[in-house]
Short mmCIF file of C-alpha atoms and ligand atoms in Angstrom, two decimals:
data_model
loop_
_atom_site.label_atom_id
_atom_site.label_comp_id
_atom_site.label_asym_id
_atom_site.label_seq_id
_atom_site.Cartn_x
_atom_site.Cartn_y
_atom_site.Cartn_z
CA MET A 1 14.66 -14.67 21.10
CA ARG A 2 11.19 -14.67 19.24
CA LEU A 3 9.29 -12.98 16.31
CA LYS A 4 5.89 -11.86 16.12
CA ILE A 5 3.83 -11.73 12.94
CA ILE A 6 1.82 -8.44 13.23
CA GLY A 7 0.48 -8.13 10.22
CA ALA A 8 0.80 -8.66 6.31
CA ALA A 9 0.20 -12.06 6.59
CA GLY A 10 -2.18 -13.42 4.21
CA GLU A 11 -2.74 -9.98 3.12
CA VAL A 12 -0.31 -6.84 1.28
CA THR A 13 -1.17 -4.19 4.01
CA GLY A 14 -0.61 -3.43 7.61
CA SER A 15 3.06 -5.23 7.75
CA SER A 16 4.38 -5.41 10.94
CA TYR A 17 6.70 -7.84 12.86
CA LEU A 18 8.07 -7.56 16.89
CA LEU A 19 11.10 -8.91 17.58
CA GLU A 20 11.92 -9.69 20.86
CA CYS A 21 15.32 -10.81 22.51
CA GLY A 22 16.16 -10.71 26.01
CA ALA A 23 14.47 -7.54 27.91
CA SER A 24 15.25 -5.95 23.82
CA ARG A 25 11.73 -5.71 21.65
CA VAL A 26 12.16 -3.68 18.76
CA LEU A 27 9.13 -3.08 15.58
CA VAL A 28 9.89 -3.59 11.79
CA ASP A 29 7.75 -1.67 10.28
CA CYS A 30 4.17 -0.17 11.27
CA GLY A 31 1.77 0.24 8.47
CA ILE A 32 -2.05 1.14 7.79
CA PHE A 33 -4.58 -1.57 6.76
CA GLN A 34 -5.46 -0.62 3.31
CA GLY A 35 -8.46 -2.02 1.88
CA LYS A 36 -11.40 -4.49 3.35
CA ASP A 37 -12.40 -3.19 6.89
CA ASP A 38 -9.10 -1.52 6.94
CA GLU A 39 -10.85 1.58 9.86
CA ARG A 40 -11.58 -1.35 11.65
CA LYS A 41 -7.91 -2.79 11.84
CA ASN A 42 -6.34 1.03 11.99
CA ARG A 43 -7.95 1.40 14.99
CA GLU A 44 -7.07 -1.87 16.84
CA MET A 45 -5.01 -1.89 19.68
CA PHE A 46 -1.54 -3.31 19.27
CA PRO A 47 -1.02 -6.61 20.38
CA PHE A 48 1.72 -5.18 22.61
CA SER A 49 2.28 -2.46 24.97
CA SER A 50 3.94 0.84 22.80
CA VAL A 51 5.67 2.12 25.81
CA SER A 52 8.09 -1.54 25.74
CA LEU A 53 9.34 -0.85 23.16
CA ASN A 54 13.20 -0.08 22.09
CA ALA A 55 13.35 0.74 18.59
CA VAL A 56 11.35 0.98 15.87
CA LEU A 57 12.95 0.01 12.46
CA LEU A 58 11.33 0.85 8.97
CA THR A 59 12.06 -0.24 5.51
CA HIS A 60 10.41 2.56 3.67
CA ALA A 61 8.10 5.17 3.84
CA HIS A 62 4.90 3.69 2.22
CA MET A 63 2.15 3.53 4.82
CA ASP A 64 1.48 0.43 4.55
CA HIS A 65 4.33 0.04 6.46
CA SER A 66 5.03 3.82 8.45
CA GLY A 67 1.42 4.64 8.70
CA ARG A 68 1.03 3.48 12.24
CA ILE A 69 3.65 4.96 13.58
CA PRO A 70 2.41 8.06 14.64
CA LEU A 71 -0.11 6.06 16.44
CA LEU A 72 2.90 3.60 18.28
CA VAL A 73 3.96 7.29 19.89
CA LYS A 74 0.60 8.97 20.07
CA GLU A 75 0.38 5.22 22.67
CA GLY A 76 3.44 6.01 24.56
CA PHE A 77 6.15 4.84 22.68
CA LYS A 78 9.53 6.93 23.41
CA GLY A 79 12.29 5.13 21.28
CA LYS A 80 13.53 6.15 17.50
CA VAL A 81 12.63 5.16 14.78
CA TRP A 82 15.20 4.22 11.88
CA ALA A 83 15.18 4.66 8.62
CA THR A 84 17.15 5.72 5.73
CA LEU A 85 17.45 9.61 5.37
CA PRO A 86 14.95 9.89 2.09
CA THR A 87 12.51 7.27 4.23
CA LEU A 88 12.32 10.16 6.99
CA GLU A 89 12.11 12.88 4.62
CA LEU A 90 9.43 11.25 2.52
CA VAL A 91 7.19 9.76 5.65
CA LYS A 92 7.01 13.80 6.79
CA VAL A 93 5.38 14.34 3.89
CA LEU A 94 2.99 11.05 4.00
CA TRP A 95 2.13 11.56 8.17
CA TYR A 96 0.97 15.17 7.28
CA ASP A 97 -0.72 14.22 4.65
CA SER A 98 -2.87 11.24 6.52
CA ALA A 99 -3.27 12.92 9.63
CA HIS A 100 -5.34 15.63 7.12
CA LEU A 101 -7.43 12.49 5.39
CA MET A 102 -8.08 10.87 8.74
CA LYS A 103 -9.36 14.67 10.39
CA GLU A 104 -11.80 15.15 7.19
CA GLU A 105 -12.71 10.93 8.14
CA ALA A 106 -13.50 11.42 11.39
CA ASP A 107 -15.69 15.10 10.96
CA TRP A 108 -17.66 13.61 8.76
CA LEU A 109 -18.72 10.51 10.51
CA THR A 110 -19.17 12.15 13.58
CA LYS A 111 -21.17 14.74 11.37
CA LYS A 112 -23.46 11.50 10.49
CA ASN A 113 -22.98 9.77 13.64
CA SER A 114 -24.74 13.44 15.39
CA ARG A 115 -28.09 12.09 13.36
CA LYS A 116 -28.27 9.90 14.75
CA GLY A 117 -27.51 10.94 18.46
CA LEU A 118 -24.25 8.65 18.47
CA ALA A 119 -20.98 9.75 20.33
CA PRO A 120 -18.56 12.04 18.21
CA VAL A 121 -15.16 10.34 16.17
CA GLU A 122 -11.99 11.17 16.93
CA PRO A 123 -9.17 10.67 14.06
CA ILE A 124 -6.57 7.98 14.15
CA TYR A 125 -3.93 10.32 14.83
CA THR A 126 -3.46 14.33 14.77
CA ARG A 127 -1.01 16.57 13.11
CA ASP A 128 0.13 16.89 16.74
CA ASP A 129 0.70 12.86 16.94
CA VAL A 130 2.98 13.64 13.66
CA ASP A 131 4.95 16.17 15.44
CA ASP A 132 5.97 14.12 18.33
CA ALA A 133 6.46 11.13 15.98
CA ILE A 134 8.72 13.02 13.60
CA LYS A 135 11.04 14.11 16.73
CA MET A 136 11.82 10.17 17.01
CA LEU A 137 13.41 9.48 13.72
CA SER A 138 17.10 8.67 13.44
CA ALA A 139 18.95 8.18 9.78
CA ALA A 140 20.16 5.08 8.67
CA SER A 141 22.89 5.25 6.43
CA TYR A 142 22.90 2.12 3.89
CA ASP A 143 25.42 -0.46 3.85
CA ASP A 144 26.71 0.45 8.53
CA LYS A 145 26.08 -2.13 11.00
CA LEU A 146 24.05 -0.70 13.66
CA PRO A 147 23.31 -1.76 17.08
CA VAL A 148 19.90 -0.28 18.07
CA ALA A 149 18.74 -2.01 20.99
CA PRO A 150 20.62 -4.35 23.66
CA GLY A 151 21.28 -7.94 21.48
CA ILE A 152 20.10 -6.30 18.75
CA SER A 153 22.05 -4.55 15.52
CA VAL A 154 20.51 -4.35 12.05
CA ARG A 155 22.17 -3.08 8.46
CA PHE A 156 19.93 -1.14 5.52
CA ARG A 157 20.54 -2.67 2.24
CA ASP A 158 18.74 -1.14 -0.77
CA ALA A 159 15.84 -2.82 -1.53
CA GLY A 160 15.23 -0.69 -4.97
CA HIS A 161 11.58 -0.60 -4.10
CA ILE A 162 10.93 3.49 -3.73
CA LEU A 163 13.48 5.91 -3.22
CA GLY A 164 15.37 5.25 0.35
CA SER A 165 13.65 1.78 0.32
CA ALA A 166 15.65 -0.58 2.38
CA ILE A 167 16.03 -4.15 3.25
CA LEU A 168 17.00 -5.33 7.14
CA GLU A 169 19.57 -7.55 8.23
CA VAL A 170 18.84 -8.14 11.73
CA TRP A 171 21.18 -10.04 13.95
CA LEU A 172 19.83 -11.12 17.10
CA GLU A 173 21.90 -12.44 20.00
CA GLU A 174 21.46 -13.74 23.29
CA GLU A 175 23.49 -16.18 25.67
CA GLY A 176 25.88 -16.24 23.62
CA LYS A 177 23.39 -18.08 20.59
CA GLN A 178 22.81 -15.84 17.23
CA VAL A 179 20.20 -15.75 14.53
CA LYS A 180 19.85 -13.49 11.69
CA VAL A 181 16.40 -12.54 10.40
CA VAL A 182 16.45 -11.02 6.98
CA PHE A 183 13.40 -8.59 6.30
CA SER A 184 13.29 -7.71 2.53
CA GLY A 185 10.47 -4.62 2.61
CA ASP A 186 9.52 -4.47 -0.43
CA LEU A 187 11.50 -5.83 -2.86
CA GLY A 188 11.77 -3.73 -6.39
CA PRO A 189 12.80 -6.23 -9.47
CA GLN A 190 16.04 -7.52 -10.77
CA GLN A 191 15.97 -4.94 -13.59
CA THR A 192 15.08 -1.53 -11.93
CA VAL A 193 14.36 1.71 -13.60
CA MET A 194 13.97 4.28 -11.06
CA GLU A 195 15.74 2.88 -8.28
CA ARG A 196 18.97 0.57 -7.94
CA ASN A 197 18.87 -2.87 -8.07
CA PRO A 198 18.51 -4.55 -4.65
CA ALA A 199 21.74 -5.44 -2.47
CA ILE A 200 22.31 -9.57 -3.05
CA ILE A 201 22.36 -10.82 0.19
CA THR A 202 23.59 -14.79 1.29
CA SER A 203 23.26 -15.07 4.77
CA ALA A 204 20.27 -15.77 7.04
CA ASP A 205 18.77 -18.04 9.25
CA TYR A 206 15.31 -16.56 8.62
CA VAL A 207 13.86 -14.22 5.76
CA ILE A 208 10.38 -12.62 6.14
CA MET A 209 9.95 -12.04 2.33
CA GLU A 210 7.21 -9.90 0.68
CA SER A 211 4.45 -11.86 -2.03
CA THR A 212 2.69 -9.25 -3.85
CA TYR A 213 3.66 -10.60 -7.24
CA GLY A 214 4.33 -13.87 -6.24
CA ASP A 215 1.73 -16.14 -8.38
CA ARG A 216 2.63 -13.25 -11.10
CA LEU A 217 4.96 -12.21 -14.42
CA HIS A 218 5.25 -8.73 -14.92
CA LYS A 219 5.13 -7.72 -18.66
CA THR A 220 8.68 -6.46 -19.61
CA ASN A 221 9.77 -3.27 -19.27
CA ALA A 222 10.19 -2.79 -22.73
CA GLU A 223 6.49 -4.58 -23.34
CA SER A 224 5.10 -2.01 -20.51
CA ARG A 225 6.15 0.90 -22.32
CA ASP A 226 4.85 0.20 -25.89
CA GLU A 227 1.49 -0.92 -23.85
CA PHE A 228 1.58 3.19 -22.44
CA ARG A 229 2.51 4.15 -25.56
CA ASP A 230 -0.35 2.70 -27.43
CA VAL A 231 -2.81 3.73 -25.23
CA LEU A 232 -1.69 7.77 -24.78
CA THR A 233 -1.40 7.60 -28.85
CA THR A 234 -4.66 6.23 -29.02
CA ALA A 235 -6.07 8.68 -26.61
CA LEU A 236 -4.12 12.07 -28.08
CA LYS A 237 -5.44 11.03 -31.63
CA ASP A 238 -8.94 11.27 -29.82
CA LYS A 239 -8.48 14.13 -28.10
CA ALA A 240 -9.26 12.34 -24.82
CA LYS A 241 -8.21 12.44 -21.00
CA VAL A 242 -5.98 9.74 -19.52
CA LEU A 243 -6.71 9.59 -15.93
CA ILE A 244 -3.77 7.91 -14.09
CA PRO A 245 -4.58 7.25 -11.05
CA SER A 246 -1.00 6.59 -9.37
CA PHE A 247 1.05 5.87 -5.49
CA VAL A 248 2.16 9.46 -5.18
CA VAL A 249 5.42 8.34 -3.48
CA ASP A 250 7.84 6.53 -6.90
CA ARG A 251 4.85 5.36 -9.30
CA ALA A 252 3.63 8.92 -10.40
CA GLN A 253 7.88 10.20 -10.19
CA ARG A 254 8.00 6.85 -12.89
CA ILE A 255 4.83 8.16 -14.56
CA LEU A 256 5.54 11.66 -15.06
CA TYR A 257 9.42 9.91 -16.65
CA GLU A 258 7.93 8.07 -18.73
CA LEU A 259 5.72 10.77 -19.89
CA ALA A 260 9.29 12.54 -20.50
CA LEU A 261 10.81 9.48 -22.37
CA LEU A 262 7.35 9.78 -24.76
CA LYS A 263 7.66 13.92 -25.12
CA ASP A 264 11.47 12.64 -26.55
CA GLU A 265 10.13 10.92 -28.73
CA GLY A 266 7.12 13.42 -29.82
CA ILE A 267 4.75 11.31 -28.93
CA LEU A 268 3.22 13.76 -27.02
CA ALA A 269 2.37 16.81 -27.99
CA GLY A 270 3.77 20.36 -26.77
CA ASN A 271 -0.03 21.44 -26.31
CA VAL A 272 -1.47 18.30 -24.49
CA PRO A 273 -1.91 19.45 -20.54
CA ILE A 274 -0.25 16.73 -17.66
CA PHE A 275 -2.09 17.91 -14.82
CA PHE A 276 0.25 16.40 -11.42
CA ASP A 277 -2.57 16.81 -9.21
CA SER A 278 -1.32 15.99 -5.83
CA PRO A 279 0.24 18.69 -3.62
CA MET A 280 1.79 15.37 -1.66
CA GLY A 281 3.06 14.14 -4.87
CA VAL A 282 4.91 17.13 -5.93
CA LYS A 283 6.73 17.67 -2.20
CA ALA A 284 8.13 13.51 -3.10
CA THR A 285 9.34 14.58 -6.28
CA GLU A 286 10.97 17.43 -4.62
CA ILE A 287 12.64 15.03 -2.26
CA TYR A 288 13.85 12.17 -5.71
CA LYS A 289 15.39 15.37 -7.07
CA LYS A 290 17.44 15.37 -3.62
CA HIS A 291 18.51 12.53 -4.08
CA MET A 292 18.87 11.50 -7.42
CA ASN A 293 22.32 9.99 -6.40
CA LEU A 294 20.58 7.02 -4.73
CA LEU A 295 18.52 6.34 -8.28
CA SER A 296 19.21 4.12 -11.32
CA SER A 297 21.86 4.56 -13.98
CA GLU A 298 19.40 5.23 -16.22
CA ILE A 299 17.87 8.31 -14.60
CA GLN A 300 21.56 9.50 -13.61
CA GLN A 301 21.74 9.25 -17.53
CA TYR A 302 18.88 11.10 -18.11
CA VAL A 303 19.84 14.09 -15.72
CA SER A 304 23.47 14.18 -17.16
CA GLN A 305 21.94 14.71 -20.36
CA GLY A 306 20.76 18.38 -18.86
CA LYS A 307 16.89 17.25 -18.50
CA ASP A 308 14.48 16.38 -15.44
CA PRO A 309 13.42 13.22 -15.71
CA PHE A 310 10.04 14.20 -13.65
CA ALA A 311 9.14 17.12 -15.98
CA PRO A 312 7.36 16.20 -19.08
CA GLY A 313 5.88 18.58 -21.84
CA LYS A 314 3.45 20.95 -20.41
CA LEU A 315 3.47 19.60 -16.88
CA LYS A 316 1.04 21.48 -14.64
CA TYR A 317 1.25 21.30 -10.83
CA VAL A 318 -2.05 21.50 -8.98
CA SER A 319 -2.43 22.58 -5.47
CA SER A 320 -6.02 23.72 -4.73
CA VAL A 321 -9.00 21.69 -5.18
CA GLU A 322 -10.65 24.34 -7.15
CA GLU A 323 -7.85 24.26 -9.77
CA SER A 324 -7.84 20.38 -9.64
CA GLN A 325 -12.13 20.87 -10.30
CA ALA A 326 -11.38 22.76 -13.28
CA ILE A 327 -9.64 20.04 -14.75
CA ASN A 328 -13.15 18.54 -15.16
CA ASP A 329 -13.48 20.94 -18.62
CA VAL A 330 -11.16 20.06 -20.23
CA GLY A 331 -11.39 17.28 -22.26
CA ASN A 332 -7.56 16.73 -23.55
CA ALA A 333 -5.77 15.59 -20.99
CA VAL A 334 -3.78 13.38 -18.93
CA VAL A 335 -4.03 13.33 -15.49
CA VAL A 336 -1.68 11.51 -12.62
CA ALA A 337 -3.47 12.03 -9.46
CA GLY A 338 -3.64 9.53 -5.83
CA SER A 339 -4.65 7.38 -4.72
CA GLY A 340 -3.31 4.74 -6.28
CA MET A 341 -6.43 2.34 -5.35
CA ALA A 342 -8.49 4.99 -5.82
CA ASN A 343 -9.90 5.03 -2.84
CA GLY A 344 -9.45 8.11 -1.95
CA GLY A 345 -8.19 11.41 -3.09
CA ARG A 346 -8.20 13.37 -6.04
CA ILE A 347 -8.64 10.63 -8.34
CA VAL A 348 -11.89 9.76 -7.54
CA HIS A 349 -13.70 13.38 -8.43
CA HIS A 350 -11.35 12.51 -11.66
CA LEU A 351 -12.84 9.14 -12.14
CA LYS A 352 -16.59 10.16 -11.42
CA HIS A 353 -16.75 13.08 -14.01
CA GLY A 354 -14.49 11.23 -16.43
CA ILE A 355 -15.16 6.97 -16.79
CA TRP A 356 -18.77 7.58 -17.86
CA ASN A 357 -17.50 8.55 -21.60
CA PRO A 358 -16.39 6.09 -23.37
CA LYS A 359 -13.43 8.20 -25.33
CA ASN A 360 -11.78 8.66 -21.86
CA HIS A 361 -9.08 5.88 -20.66
CA VAL A 362 -8.63 5.04 -17.50
CA VAL A 363 -4.30 3.75 -16.80
CA PHE A 364 -4.07 1.46 -13.65
CA VAL A 365 -0.49 1.08 -13.11
CA GLY A 366 -0.57 -0.38 -9.51
CA TYR A 367 -1.46 -2.80 -6.98
CA GLN A 368 -5.05 -2.30 -6.21
CA ALA A 369 -5.67 -3.83 -2.67
CA GLN A 370 -9.25 -6.15 -2.27
CA GLY A 371 -12.75 -3.81 -1.66
CA THR A 372 -10.72 -0.73 -3.28
CA LEU A 373 -12.13 1.43 -6.05
CA GLY A 374 -9.86 0.72 -8.12
CA ARG A 375 -10.00 -2.78 -7.60
CA ARG A 376 -13.63 -3.14 -8.55
CA ILE A 377 -13.11 -0.89 -12.08
CA VAL A 378 -9.71 -3.22 -13.00
CA GLU A 379 -12.34 -6.35 -12.02
CA GLY A 380 -14.70 -4.83 -14.57
CA GLU A 381 -17.75 -3.81 -13.15
CA LYS A 382 -19.56 -1.25 -14.99
CA ASN A 383 -21.60 -0.08 -12.06
CA LEU A 384 -20.46 1.97 -9.58
CA ARG A 385 -21.09 4.88 -7.34
CA ILE A 386 -18.22 7.12 -6.66
CA ALA A 387 -18.32 10.02 -4.18
CA GLY A 388 -22.16 9.84 -4.09
CA GLU A 389 -23.06 9.11 -7.19
CA ASP A 390 -24.10 6.07 -9.36
CA VAL A 391 -21.55 6.46 -12.77
CA SER A 392 -21.47 3.77 -15.10
CA VAL A 393 -18.38 3.26 -16.59
CA LYS A 394 -17.85 3.53 -20.60
CA ALA A 395 -14.18 4.36 -20.83
CA ASN A 396 -11.32 2.62 -21.64
CA ILE A 397 -9.42 0.71 -18.45
CA HIS A 398 -6.03 -0.32 -18.95
CA THR A 399 -4.05 -2.29 -16.34
CA ILE A 400 0.02 -1.95 -17.37
CA ASN A 401 1.81 -3.47 -14.72
CA GLY A 402 5.32 -3.56 -16.00
CA PHE A 403 5.67 -0.73 -14.14
CA SER A 404 5.89 -2.25 -10.54
CA ALA A 405 8.21 -0.86 -7.97
CA HIS A 406 7.85 -4.94 -6.97
CA ALA A 407 9.76 -8.14 -7.94
CA ASP A 408 7.79 -10.37 -9.66
CA ARG A 409 7.66 -14.35 -9.04
CA ASP A 410 10.33 -14.66 -10.80
CA ASP A 411 12.32 -11.62 -9.46
CA LEU A 412 11.53 -12.58 -5.90
CA LEU A 413 12.88 -16.08 -6.75
CA ALA A 414 16.36 -15.19 -8.09
CA TRP A 415 16.87 -13.18 -5.17
CA ALA A 416 15.73 -15.47 -2.75
CA GLY A 417 17.90 -17.79 -4.47
CA ASN A 418 21.39 -15.81 -3.69
CA PHE A 419 21.10 -17.44 0.18
CA SER A 420 23.30 -20.08 0.37
CA THR A 421 22.30 -20.70 4.22
CA ALA A 422 19.29 -22.67 3.42
CA PRO A 423 17.19 -20.47 5.64
CA LEU A 424 13.30 -20.39 6.73
CA PHE A 425 11.00 -18.48 4.13
CA LEU A 426 8.29 -16.69 6.16
CA ILE A 427 6.23 -15.56 3.65
CA THR A 428 4.26 -12.75 3.97
CA HIS A 429 2.65 -9.35 2.19
CA GLY A 430 0.52 -11.01 -0.39
CA GLU A 431 -2.98 -11.84 -0.29
CA PRO A 432 -3.36 -15.90 0.68
CA LYS A 433 -2.82 -17.30 -3.09
CA SER A 434 -0.12 -15.17 -4.04
CA SER A 435 1.70 -15.94 -0.93
CA LEU A 436 0.86 -19.64 -0.97
CA ALA A 437 2.24 -19.96 -5.05
CA PHE A 438 5.65 -18.45 -4.07
CA SER A 439 6.16 -20.81 -1.15
CA GLU A 440 5.24 -23.70 -2.87
CA THR A 441 7.89 -21.87 -6.08
CA LEU A 442 10.27 -21.86 -3.64
CA ALA A 443 9.97 -25.70 -2.39
CA SER A 444 10.25 -26.47 -6.03
CA ALA A 445 13.19 -24.87 -6.05
CA GLY A 446 14.56 -26.89 -3.53
CA MET A 447 13.48 -23.42 -0.29
CA LYS A 448 11.85 -24.15 2.64
CA GLY A 449 8.72 -21.41 2.56
CA VAL A 450 5.99 -20.68 5.07
CA VAL A 451 3.20 -18.53 5.11
CA PRO A 452 2.97 -17.79 8.94
CA VAL A 453 -0.76 -15.86 9.78
CA ALA A 454 -1.51 -13.02 11.83
CA GLY A 455 -0.37 -13.34 15.44
CA GLN A 456 1.91 -16.28 14.94
CA GLU A 457 4.83 -16.41 17.15
CA ILE A 458 7.93 -17.76 16.20
CA GLU A 459 10.81 -19.02 18.52
CA LEU A 460 13.76 -18.22 16.87
CA GLU A 461 16.88 -20.79 16.33
CA PRO A 462 20.37 -20.58 14.31
CA ASN A 463 19.55 -22.26 11.14
CA GLY A 464 16.13 -20.95 10.80
CA ALA A 465 15.15 -24.33 13.25
CA GLY A 466 12.24 -22.27 14.68
CA LYS A 467 9.15 -24.01 16.61
CA ALA A 468 5.87 -22.25 15.00
CA VAL A 469 4.26 -21.10 18.43
CA HIS A 470 0.16 -20.73 17.13
CA ILE A 471 -1.18 -18.25 19.60
CA ALA A 472 -4.79 -17.59 19.90
CA GLU A 473 -6.80 -14.77 18.28
CA GLN A 474 -7.97 -12.66 20.34
CA PRO A 475 -12.37 -12.50 20.34
CA VAL A 476 -13.87 -9.74 18.84
CA VAL A 477 -16.23 -8.37 20.82
CA LEU A 478 -18.96 -7.20 18.89
CA LYS A 479 -20.05 -2.75 18.76
CA ARG A 480 -23.56 -2.33 19.13
CA GLU A 481 -22.89 0.67 16.81
CA GLU A 482 -21.42 -0.94 14.35
CA VAL A 483 -24.03 -3.57 13.81
CA SER A 484 -27.35 -1.37 13.82
CA THR A 485 -25.08 1.13 11.56
CA LEU A 486 -24.74 -2.18 9.19
CA LEU A 487 -28.47 -3.49 9.43
CA ALA A 488 -29.34 0.44 8.43
CA GLU A 489 -27.11 -0.01 5.66
CA ILE A 490 -28.87 -3.40 4.60
CA LEU A 491 -32.74 -2.33 4.77
CA LEU A 492 -31.55 0.74 2.41
CA LEU A 493 -30.06 -1.76 0.18
CA ALA A 494 -32.90 -3.80 0.17
CA SER A 495 -35.56 -1.40 -0.58
CA GLY A 496 -33.28 0.15 -3.00
CA LEU A 497 -34.05 -2.64 -5.09
CA GLN A 498 -37.43 -3.19 -3.85
CA ASN A 499 -38.13 0.35 -5.76
CA ARG A 500 -36.14 -0.38 -8.93
CA SER A 501 -38.72 0.08 -11.49
CA VAL A 502 -36.61 -1.37 -14.42
CA PRO A 503 -36.87 -4.97 -15.08
CA VAL A 504 -34.46 -7.41 -13.20
CA GLN A 505 -31.80 -8.82 -16.10
CA GLU A 506 -30.82 -11.89 -14.63
CA ASP A 507 -27.87 -11.74 -14.46
CA GLY A 508 -26.53 -13.93 -11.07
CA ILE A 509 -28.56 -10.76 -8.76
CA LEU A 510 -31.35 -13.73 -8.16
CA SER A 511 -28.87 -15.85 -6.74
CA LEU A 512 -27.08 -13.36 -5.00
CA LEU A 513 -30.59 -12.02 -3.04
CA LYS A 514 -30.90 -16.07 -2.49
CA SER A 515 -27.01 -16.50 -1.05
CA SER A 516 -27.67 -13.00 1.10
CA LYS A 517 -31.10 -13.76 2.61
CA VAL A 518 -29.04 -17.12 4.01
CA LEU A 519 -26.70 -14.99 5.09
CA LEU A 520 -29.23 -13.01 7.44
CA GLU A 521 -30.76 -16.29 8.04
CA THR A 522 -27.72 -17.82 9.44
CA ALA A 523 -26.90 -14.27 11.43
CA ASN A 524 -30.37 -14.34 13.17
CA GLU A 525 -29.44 -17.82 13.93
CA LYS A 526 -26.50 -16.96 15.49
CA MET A 527 -27.92 -13.70 16.99
CA ASN A 528 -30.38 -16.18 18.48
CA GLU A 529 -27.58 -18.56 19.89
CA ARG A 530 -25.98 -16.01 21.46
CA LEU A 531 -29.11 -14.72 23.66
CA ARG A 532 -29.95 -18.16 24.51
CA ALA A 533 -26.49 -18.60 26.05
CA GLU A 534 -26.67 -15.72 27.99
ZN1 LIG B 1 6.48 -0.22 -0.99
ZN1 LIG B 2 3.81 -3.06 0.74
#
């Protein structure tokens, strides 16, 4: 019995784990990578044969858990993809949207390539691949034990993260030996607002545990609501625009609910339009409305008062691109749009047209991965290139992490503390700093935690006594066109800097340039060594 860590090790995105038991092979999650280097990583071959898998178990719909399943099917996977019913409905929406974006991206790159005489670029997967993947989806109900392959069974438990999200309890049995592995998936906080609280699980040999906020505490819900109320109050007084980049599944519905509460309080005046600029988000909201029975008692209470939690004040659903662009001319409005990390989607053009205005407000309400536009704004960069234009950041930037659908450090610790069988915790789905900090937190609470790396294989034994086998990483082959594109970009940057007529103010620019030179010299030496070796 073995567990192989495929993704989300030392990073938040790209969740994927392979379980092997006898001749059975089951994959848990198959997510896309987002942020730094994502295009290359998403195109990489799977480190296993897709055809050989018996089944895929999907914790929840978010793309960093589900997004590469259509690629798996494209590469020959023929088994079932098990997930809860709301997850199945949500992934259909997300996958078609993703295939659409991949096509746009590939068309754009193809155009760019053809000018350089390079080959066209194929999208990672297409609508047809999504059609095929959807045929593999099978509904698993919460709390029932389900056999998914010889020797492997699973039970989906509520994770309290987004609608349909699940913790997986997986039992493996081979030659009379039994091992239980629990996958936390993405865990909701201990005190949820939108979903039910995460299920308490008390027994496991191994727990694969997320650590997105393993080194941080969120503000309380009440504090976050106060922060949000303050931003909205100021913005409305100044007749400003409030831009809210938001994941369109769950976070957007939460924001709509928070806006509805402000409306109830009389803070959101009736004449200020709220634009929900995401056709995909609108579809997701419909799915949420269909499964109100799976949401929290707070939401259900709100509904029982005859109110719609996702329809605040003057809410406008925006569908066409023209309608979306027309929002640029509206000065006083609230705009909720994807993507949550501003690395794509309609929020990008709203930021381009609004972030330069000191009157406006940008409110980040979720995790921002390294390398994304959202992360750069949150980290205080003042000059950015957004959708092909240089824009200076003058708007008021806020981060409200208390609306997160993720557990914080104390929530994670509380959930881990429910296990009474002293399992080995494998800490994943976090930046290294966060995962390491959380494994130390576990250790100081008397629990055993390790932070695995991608590619690592663990021989599973009862009581978490497995040996970790380190598998050497595959050598990465340099792609010629990748190198030449990079060099062209560097040259362009360098000549741009040289042509800048304004006097350079020394705020670290010189040392940045010097280190770039050292890096290039090192690359040059390495390239020479390689040439000599060949
Ligand atoms: Zn998630
Ligand atoms: Zn995730």
